[in-house]
Short mmCIF file of N, CA, C and O in Angstrom, two decimals:
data_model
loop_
_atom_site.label_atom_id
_atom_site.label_comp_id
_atom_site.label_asym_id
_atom_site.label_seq_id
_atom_site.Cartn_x
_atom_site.Cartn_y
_atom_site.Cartn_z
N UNK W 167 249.93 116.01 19.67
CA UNK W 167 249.71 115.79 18.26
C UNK W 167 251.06 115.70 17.57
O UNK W 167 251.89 116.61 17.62
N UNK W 168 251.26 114.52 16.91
CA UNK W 168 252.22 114.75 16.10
C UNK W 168 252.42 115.08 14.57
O UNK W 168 251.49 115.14 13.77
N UNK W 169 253.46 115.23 14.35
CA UNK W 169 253.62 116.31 13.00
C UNK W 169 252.21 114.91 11.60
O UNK W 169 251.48 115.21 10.65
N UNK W 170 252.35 114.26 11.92
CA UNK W 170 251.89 113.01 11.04
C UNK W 170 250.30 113.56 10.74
O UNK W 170 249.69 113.44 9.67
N UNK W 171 249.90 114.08 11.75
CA UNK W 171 248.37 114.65 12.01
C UNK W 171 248.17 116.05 12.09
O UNK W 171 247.22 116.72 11.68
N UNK W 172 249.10 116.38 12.61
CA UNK W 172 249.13 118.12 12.36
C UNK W 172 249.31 118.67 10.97
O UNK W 172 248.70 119.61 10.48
N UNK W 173 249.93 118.18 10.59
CA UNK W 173 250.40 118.51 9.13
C UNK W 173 249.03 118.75 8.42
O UNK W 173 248.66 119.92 8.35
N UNK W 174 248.15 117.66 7.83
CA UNK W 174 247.23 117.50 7.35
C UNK W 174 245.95 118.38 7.62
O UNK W 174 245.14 118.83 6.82
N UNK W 175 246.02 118.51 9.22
CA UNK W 175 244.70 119.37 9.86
C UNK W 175 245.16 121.08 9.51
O UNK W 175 244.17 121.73 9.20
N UNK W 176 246.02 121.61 9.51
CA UNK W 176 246.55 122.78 8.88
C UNK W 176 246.54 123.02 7.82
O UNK W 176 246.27 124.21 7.67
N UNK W 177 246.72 122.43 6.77
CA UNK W 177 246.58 122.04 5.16
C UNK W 177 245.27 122.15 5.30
O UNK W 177 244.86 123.16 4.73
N UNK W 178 244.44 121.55 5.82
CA UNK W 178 242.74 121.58 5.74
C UNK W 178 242.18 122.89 5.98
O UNK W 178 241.49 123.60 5.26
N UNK W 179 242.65 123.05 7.18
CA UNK W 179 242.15 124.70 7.79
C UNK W 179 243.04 125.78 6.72
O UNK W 179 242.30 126.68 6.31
N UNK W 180 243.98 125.84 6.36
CA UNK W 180 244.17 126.95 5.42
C UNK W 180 243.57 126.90 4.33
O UNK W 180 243.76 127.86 3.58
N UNK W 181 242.94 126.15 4.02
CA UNK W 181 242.49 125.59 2.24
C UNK W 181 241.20 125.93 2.47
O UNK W 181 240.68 126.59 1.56
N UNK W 182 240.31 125.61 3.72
CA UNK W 182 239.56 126.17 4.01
C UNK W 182 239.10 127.82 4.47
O UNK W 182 238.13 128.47 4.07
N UNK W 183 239.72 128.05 5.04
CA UNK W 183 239.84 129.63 5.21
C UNK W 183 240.16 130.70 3.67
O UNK W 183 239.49 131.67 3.33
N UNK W 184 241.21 130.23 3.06
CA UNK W 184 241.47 130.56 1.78
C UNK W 184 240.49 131.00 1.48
O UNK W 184 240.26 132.20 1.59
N UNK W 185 239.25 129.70 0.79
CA UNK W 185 237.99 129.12 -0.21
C UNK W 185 236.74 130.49 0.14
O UNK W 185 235.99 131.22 -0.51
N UNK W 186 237.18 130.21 1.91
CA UNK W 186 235.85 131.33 2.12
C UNK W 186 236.43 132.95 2.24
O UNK W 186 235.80 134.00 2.37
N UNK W 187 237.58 132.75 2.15
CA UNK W 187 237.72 134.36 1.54
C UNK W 187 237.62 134.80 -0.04
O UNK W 187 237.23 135.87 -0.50
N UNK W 188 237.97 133.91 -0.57
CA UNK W 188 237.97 134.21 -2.11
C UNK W 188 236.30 134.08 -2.52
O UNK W 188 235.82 134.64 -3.50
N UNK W 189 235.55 133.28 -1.61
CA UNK W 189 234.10 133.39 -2.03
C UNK W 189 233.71 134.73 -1.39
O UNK W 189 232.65 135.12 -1.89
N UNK W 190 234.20 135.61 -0.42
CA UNK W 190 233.81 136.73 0.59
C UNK W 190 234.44 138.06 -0.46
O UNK W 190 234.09 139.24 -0.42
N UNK W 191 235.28 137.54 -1.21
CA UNK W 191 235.88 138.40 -1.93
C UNK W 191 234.84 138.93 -3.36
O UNK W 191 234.45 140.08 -3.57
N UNK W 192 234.60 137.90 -4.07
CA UNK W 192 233.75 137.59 -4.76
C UNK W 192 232.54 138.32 -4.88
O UNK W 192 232.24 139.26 -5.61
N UNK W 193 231.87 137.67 -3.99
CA UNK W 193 230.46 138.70 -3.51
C UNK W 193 230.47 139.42 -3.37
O UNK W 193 229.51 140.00 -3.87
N UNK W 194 231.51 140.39 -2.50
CA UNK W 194 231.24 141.93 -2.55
C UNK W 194 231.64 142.70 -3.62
O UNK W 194 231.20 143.82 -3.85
N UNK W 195 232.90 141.84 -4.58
CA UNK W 195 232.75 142.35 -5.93
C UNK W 195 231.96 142.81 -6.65
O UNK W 195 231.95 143.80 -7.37
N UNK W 196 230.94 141.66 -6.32
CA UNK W 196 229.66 141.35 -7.09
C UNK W 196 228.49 142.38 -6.61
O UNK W 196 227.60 142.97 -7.22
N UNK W 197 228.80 142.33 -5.53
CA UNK W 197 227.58 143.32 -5.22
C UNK W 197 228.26 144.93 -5.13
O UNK W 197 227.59 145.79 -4.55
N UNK W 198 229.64 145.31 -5.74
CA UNK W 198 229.66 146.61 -5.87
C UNK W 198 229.64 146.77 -7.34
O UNK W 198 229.62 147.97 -7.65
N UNK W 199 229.64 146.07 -8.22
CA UNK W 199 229.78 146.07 -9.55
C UNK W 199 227.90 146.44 -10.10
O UNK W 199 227.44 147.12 -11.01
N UNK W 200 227.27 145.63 -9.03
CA UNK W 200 225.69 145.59 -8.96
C UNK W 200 225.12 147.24 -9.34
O UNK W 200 224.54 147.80 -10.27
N UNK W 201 225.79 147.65 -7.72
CA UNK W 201 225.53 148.58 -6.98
C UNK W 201 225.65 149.93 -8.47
O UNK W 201 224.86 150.75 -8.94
N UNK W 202 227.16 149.48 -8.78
CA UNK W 202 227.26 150.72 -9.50
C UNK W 202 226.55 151.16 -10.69
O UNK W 202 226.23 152.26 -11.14
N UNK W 203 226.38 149.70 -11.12
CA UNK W 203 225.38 149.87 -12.38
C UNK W 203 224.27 150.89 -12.56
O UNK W 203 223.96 151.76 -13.38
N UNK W 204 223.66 150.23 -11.06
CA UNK W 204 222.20 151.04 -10.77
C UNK W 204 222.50 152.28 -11.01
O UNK W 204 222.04 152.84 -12.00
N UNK W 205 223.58 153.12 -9.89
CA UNK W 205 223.51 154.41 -9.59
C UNK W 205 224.43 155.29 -10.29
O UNK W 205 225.58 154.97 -10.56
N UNK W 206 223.76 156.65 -10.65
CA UNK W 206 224.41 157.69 -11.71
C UNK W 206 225.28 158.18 -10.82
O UNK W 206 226.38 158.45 -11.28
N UNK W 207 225.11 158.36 -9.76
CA UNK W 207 226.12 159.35 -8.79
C UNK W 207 227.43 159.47 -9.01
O UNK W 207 227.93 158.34 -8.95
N UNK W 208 228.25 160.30 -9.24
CA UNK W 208 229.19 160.51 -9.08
C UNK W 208 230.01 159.74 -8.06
O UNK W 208 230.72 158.75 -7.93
N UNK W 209 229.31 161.19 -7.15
CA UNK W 209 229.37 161.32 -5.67
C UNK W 209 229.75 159.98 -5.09
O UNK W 209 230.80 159.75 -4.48
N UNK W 210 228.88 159.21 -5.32
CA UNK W 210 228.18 157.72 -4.57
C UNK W 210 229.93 156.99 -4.76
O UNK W 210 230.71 156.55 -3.91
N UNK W 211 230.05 157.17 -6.61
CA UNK W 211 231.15 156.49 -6.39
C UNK W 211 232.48 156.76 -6.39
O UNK W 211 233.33 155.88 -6.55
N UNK W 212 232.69 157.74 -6.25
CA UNK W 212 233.72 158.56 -5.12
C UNK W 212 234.24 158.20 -3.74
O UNK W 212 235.33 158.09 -3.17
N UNK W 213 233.23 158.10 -3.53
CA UNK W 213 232.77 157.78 -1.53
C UNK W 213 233.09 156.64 -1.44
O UNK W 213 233.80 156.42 -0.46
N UNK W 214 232.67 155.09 -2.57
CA UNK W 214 232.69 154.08 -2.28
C UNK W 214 234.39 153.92 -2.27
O UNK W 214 235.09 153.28 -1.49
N UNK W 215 234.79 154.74 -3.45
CA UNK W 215 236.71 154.42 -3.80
C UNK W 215 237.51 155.10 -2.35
O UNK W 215 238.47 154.70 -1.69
N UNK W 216 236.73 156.18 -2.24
CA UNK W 216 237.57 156.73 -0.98
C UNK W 216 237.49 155.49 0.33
O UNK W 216 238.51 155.00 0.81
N UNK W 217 235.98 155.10 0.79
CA UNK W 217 236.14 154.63 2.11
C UNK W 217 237.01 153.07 1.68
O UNK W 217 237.59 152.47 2.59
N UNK W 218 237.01 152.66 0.60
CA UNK W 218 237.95 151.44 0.15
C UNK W 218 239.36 151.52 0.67
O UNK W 218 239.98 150.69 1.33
N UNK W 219 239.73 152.78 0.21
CA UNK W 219 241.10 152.88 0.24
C UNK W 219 241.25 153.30 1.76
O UNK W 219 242.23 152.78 2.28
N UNK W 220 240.59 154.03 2.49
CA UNK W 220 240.67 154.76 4.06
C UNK W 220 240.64 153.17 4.75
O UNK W 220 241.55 153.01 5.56
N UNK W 221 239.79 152.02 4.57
CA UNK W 221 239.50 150.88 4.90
C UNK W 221 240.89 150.05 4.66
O UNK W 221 241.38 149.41 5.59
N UNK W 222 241.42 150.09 3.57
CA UNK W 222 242.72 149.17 3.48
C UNK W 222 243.98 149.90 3.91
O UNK W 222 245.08 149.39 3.73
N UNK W 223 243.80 151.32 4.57
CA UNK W 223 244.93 151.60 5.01
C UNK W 223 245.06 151.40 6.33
O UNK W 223 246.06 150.98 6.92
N UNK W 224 243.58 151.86 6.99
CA UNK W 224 243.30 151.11 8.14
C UNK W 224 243.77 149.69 8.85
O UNK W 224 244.43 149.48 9.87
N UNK W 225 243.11 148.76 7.86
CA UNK W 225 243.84 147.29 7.98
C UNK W 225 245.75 147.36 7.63
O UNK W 225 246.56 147.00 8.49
N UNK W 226 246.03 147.71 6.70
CA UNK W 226 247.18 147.42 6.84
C UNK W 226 248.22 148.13 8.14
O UNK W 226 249.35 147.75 8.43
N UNK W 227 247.36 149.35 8.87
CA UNK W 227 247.85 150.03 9.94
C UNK W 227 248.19 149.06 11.22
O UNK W 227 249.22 148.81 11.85
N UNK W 228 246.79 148.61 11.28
CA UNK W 228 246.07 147.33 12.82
C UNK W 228 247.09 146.33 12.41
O UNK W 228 247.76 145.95 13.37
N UNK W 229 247.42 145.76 11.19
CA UNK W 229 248.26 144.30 11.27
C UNK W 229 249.41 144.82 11.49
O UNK W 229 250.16 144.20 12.24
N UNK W 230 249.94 146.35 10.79
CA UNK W 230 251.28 146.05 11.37
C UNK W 230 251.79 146.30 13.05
O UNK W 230 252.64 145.77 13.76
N UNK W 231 250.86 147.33 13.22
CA UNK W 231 250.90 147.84 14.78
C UNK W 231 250.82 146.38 15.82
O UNK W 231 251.46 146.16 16.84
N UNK W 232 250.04 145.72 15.30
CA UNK W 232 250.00 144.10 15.69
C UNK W 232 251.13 143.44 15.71
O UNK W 232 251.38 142.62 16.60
N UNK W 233 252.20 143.78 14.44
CA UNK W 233 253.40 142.40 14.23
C UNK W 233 253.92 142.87 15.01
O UNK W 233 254.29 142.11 15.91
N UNK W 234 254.34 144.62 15.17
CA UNK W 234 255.47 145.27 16.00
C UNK W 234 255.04 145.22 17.02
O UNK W 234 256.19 145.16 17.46
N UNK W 235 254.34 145.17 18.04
CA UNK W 235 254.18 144.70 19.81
C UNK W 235 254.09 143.40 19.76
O UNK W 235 254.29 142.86 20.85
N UNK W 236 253.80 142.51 18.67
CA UNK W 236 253.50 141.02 19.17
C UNK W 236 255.58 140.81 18.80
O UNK W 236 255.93 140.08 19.72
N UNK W 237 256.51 141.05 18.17
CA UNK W 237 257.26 141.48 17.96
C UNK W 237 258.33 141.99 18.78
O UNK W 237 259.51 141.73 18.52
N UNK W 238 258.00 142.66 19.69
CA UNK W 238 258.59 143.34 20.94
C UNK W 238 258.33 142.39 21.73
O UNK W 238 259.28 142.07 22.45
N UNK W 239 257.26 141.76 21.87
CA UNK W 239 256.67 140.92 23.45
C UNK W 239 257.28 139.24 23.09
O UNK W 239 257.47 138.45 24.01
N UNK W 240 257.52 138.91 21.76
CA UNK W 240 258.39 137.76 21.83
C UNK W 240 260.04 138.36 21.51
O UNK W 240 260.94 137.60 21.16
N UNK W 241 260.17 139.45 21.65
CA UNK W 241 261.83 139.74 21.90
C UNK W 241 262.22 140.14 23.12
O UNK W 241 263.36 140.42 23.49
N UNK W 242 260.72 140.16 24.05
CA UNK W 242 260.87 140.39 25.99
C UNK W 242 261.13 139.19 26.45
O UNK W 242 261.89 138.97 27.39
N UNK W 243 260.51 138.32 25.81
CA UNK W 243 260.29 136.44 26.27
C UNK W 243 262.01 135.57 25.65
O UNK W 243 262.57 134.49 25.84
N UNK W 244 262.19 136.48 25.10
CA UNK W 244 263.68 135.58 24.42
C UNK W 244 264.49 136.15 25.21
O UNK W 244 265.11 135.46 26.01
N UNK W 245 264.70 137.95 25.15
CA UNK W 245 265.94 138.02 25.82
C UNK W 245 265.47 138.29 27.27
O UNK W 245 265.87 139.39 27.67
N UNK W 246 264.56 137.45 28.36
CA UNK W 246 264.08 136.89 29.34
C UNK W 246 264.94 135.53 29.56
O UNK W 246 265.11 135.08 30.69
N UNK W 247 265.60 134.72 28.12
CA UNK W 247 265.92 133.68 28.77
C UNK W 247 264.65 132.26 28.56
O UNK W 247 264.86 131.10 28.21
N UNK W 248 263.59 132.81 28.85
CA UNK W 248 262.18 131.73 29.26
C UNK W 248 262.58 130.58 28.06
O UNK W 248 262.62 130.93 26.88
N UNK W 249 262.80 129.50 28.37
CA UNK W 249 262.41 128.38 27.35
C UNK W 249 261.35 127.64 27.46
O UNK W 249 260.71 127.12 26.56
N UNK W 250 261.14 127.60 28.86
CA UNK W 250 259.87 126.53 29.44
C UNK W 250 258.74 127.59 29.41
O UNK W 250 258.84 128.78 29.73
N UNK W 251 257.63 126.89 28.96
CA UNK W 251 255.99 127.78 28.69
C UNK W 251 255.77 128.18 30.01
O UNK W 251 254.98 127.46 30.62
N UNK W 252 256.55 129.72 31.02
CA UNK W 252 256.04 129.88 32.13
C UNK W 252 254.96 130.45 31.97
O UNK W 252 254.86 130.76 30.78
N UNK W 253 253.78 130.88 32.77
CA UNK W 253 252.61 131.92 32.64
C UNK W 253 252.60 133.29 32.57
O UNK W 253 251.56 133.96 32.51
N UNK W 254 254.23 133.94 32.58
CA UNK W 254 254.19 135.25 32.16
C UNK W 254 254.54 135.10 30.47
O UNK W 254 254.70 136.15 29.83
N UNK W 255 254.65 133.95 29.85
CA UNK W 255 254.89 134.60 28.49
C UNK W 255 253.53 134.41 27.94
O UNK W 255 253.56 134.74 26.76
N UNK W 256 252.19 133.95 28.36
CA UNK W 256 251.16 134.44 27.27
C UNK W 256 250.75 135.47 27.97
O UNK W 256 249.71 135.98 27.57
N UNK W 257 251.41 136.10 29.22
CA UNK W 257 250.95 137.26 29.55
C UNK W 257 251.72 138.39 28.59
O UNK W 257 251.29 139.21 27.78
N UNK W 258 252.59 138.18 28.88
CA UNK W 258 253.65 138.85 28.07
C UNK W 258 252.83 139.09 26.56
O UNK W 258 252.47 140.24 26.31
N UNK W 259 252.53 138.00 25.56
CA UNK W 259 252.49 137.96 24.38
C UNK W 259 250.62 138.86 24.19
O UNK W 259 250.43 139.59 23.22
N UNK W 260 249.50 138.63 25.21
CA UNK W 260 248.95 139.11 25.17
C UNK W 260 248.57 140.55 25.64
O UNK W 260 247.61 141.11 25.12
N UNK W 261 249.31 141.17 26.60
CA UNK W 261 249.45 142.43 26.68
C UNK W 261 250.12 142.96 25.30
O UNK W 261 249.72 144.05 24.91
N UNK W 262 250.90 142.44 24.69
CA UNK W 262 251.92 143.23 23.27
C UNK W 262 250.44 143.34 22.83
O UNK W 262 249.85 144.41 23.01
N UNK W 263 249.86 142.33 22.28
CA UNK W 263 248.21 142.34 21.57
C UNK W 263 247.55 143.19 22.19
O UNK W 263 246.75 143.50 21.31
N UNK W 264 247.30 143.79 23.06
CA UNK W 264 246.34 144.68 23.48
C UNK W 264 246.97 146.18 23.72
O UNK W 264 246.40 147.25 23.93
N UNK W 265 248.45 145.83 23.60
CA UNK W 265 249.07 147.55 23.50
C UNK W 265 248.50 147.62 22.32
O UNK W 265 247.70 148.53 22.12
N UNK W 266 248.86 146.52 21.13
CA UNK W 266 248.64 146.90 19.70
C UNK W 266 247.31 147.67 19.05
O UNK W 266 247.09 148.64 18.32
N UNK W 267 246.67 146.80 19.67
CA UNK W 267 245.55 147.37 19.97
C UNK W 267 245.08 148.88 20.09
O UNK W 267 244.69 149.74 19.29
N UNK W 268 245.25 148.83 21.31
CA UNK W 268 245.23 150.36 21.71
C UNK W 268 246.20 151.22 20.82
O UNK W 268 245.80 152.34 20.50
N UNK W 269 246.95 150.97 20.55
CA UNK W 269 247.90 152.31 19.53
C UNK W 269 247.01 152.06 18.48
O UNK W 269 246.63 153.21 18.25
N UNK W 270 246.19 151.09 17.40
CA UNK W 270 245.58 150.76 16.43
C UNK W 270 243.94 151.89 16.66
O UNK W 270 243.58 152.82 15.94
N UNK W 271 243.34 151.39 17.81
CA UNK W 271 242.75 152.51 18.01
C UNK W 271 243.12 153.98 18.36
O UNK W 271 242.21 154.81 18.32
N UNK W 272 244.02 154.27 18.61
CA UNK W 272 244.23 155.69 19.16
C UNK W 272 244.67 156.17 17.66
O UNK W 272 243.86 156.96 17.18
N UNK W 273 245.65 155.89 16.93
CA UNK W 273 245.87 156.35 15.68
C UNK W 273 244.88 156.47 14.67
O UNK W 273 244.83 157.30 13.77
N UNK W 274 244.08 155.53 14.92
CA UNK W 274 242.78 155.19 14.20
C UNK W 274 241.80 156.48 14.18
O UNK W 274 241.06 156.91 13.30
N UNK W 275 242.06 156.90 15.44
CA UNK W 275 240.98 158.54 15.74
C UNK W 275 241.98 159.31 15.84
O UNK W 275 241.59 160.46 15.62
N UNK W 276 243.37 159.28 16.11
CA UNK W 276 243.73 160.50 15.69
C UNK W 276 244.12 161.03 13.95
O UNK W 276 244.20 162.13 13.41
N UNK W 277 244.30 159.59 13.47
CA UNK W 277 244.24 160.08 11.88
C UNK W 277 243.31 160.32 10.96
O UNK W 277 243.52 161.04 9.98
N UNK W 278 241.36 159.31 11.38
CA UNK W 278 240.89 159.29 10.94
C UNK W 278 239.92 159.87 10.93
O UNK W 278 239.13 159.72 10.00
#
């Protein structure tokens, strides 16, 4: 593929992906704004602000634990030398992903 066609199909797929997050965003707005109306609870919405925030610290934990082994595993593949696509660098790049992983879960239960 050259850049002439790639270009365009990336522009498409991000514009797309964007659209359906900001509509994914939306709705659950919508349906916690719903939610709260209904209910007197305190409690209820306490719980909802807490697991929000336990939820986005979570995610921001998993992506970074993600950049830093995916991170490490293309700074094994560089100072390796490799220029040519041998078959240890998507080994390489996918083990970093699945250490990440695993530290993402293990921190995940030991903090949470």
């Amino acid at each position: 593929m050259d850049g002439n066609t790639l270009i365009p199909v990336v522009l498409f797929l991000s514009i797309a992906v964007s659209i359906c997050y900001v509509v994914k965003q939306l709705v659950q707005s919508r349906l916690r704004i719903k939610m709260l109306q209904t209910c007197n609870s305190t409690e209820l919405v306490e719980s909802l602000v807490m697991s929000d925030a336990r939820r986005d610290q979570l995610t921001a934990l998993r992506w970074g634990l993600l950049s830093i082994t995916e991170a490490i595993g293309l700074g094994l593949v560089q100072l390796m030398g490799w220029t040519y696509p041998y078959f240890s660098v998507p080994a390489i790049l996918l083990g970093a992903f699945g250490l990440g992983s695993l530290l993402y879960f293990w921190f995940g239960r030991r903090f949470g």
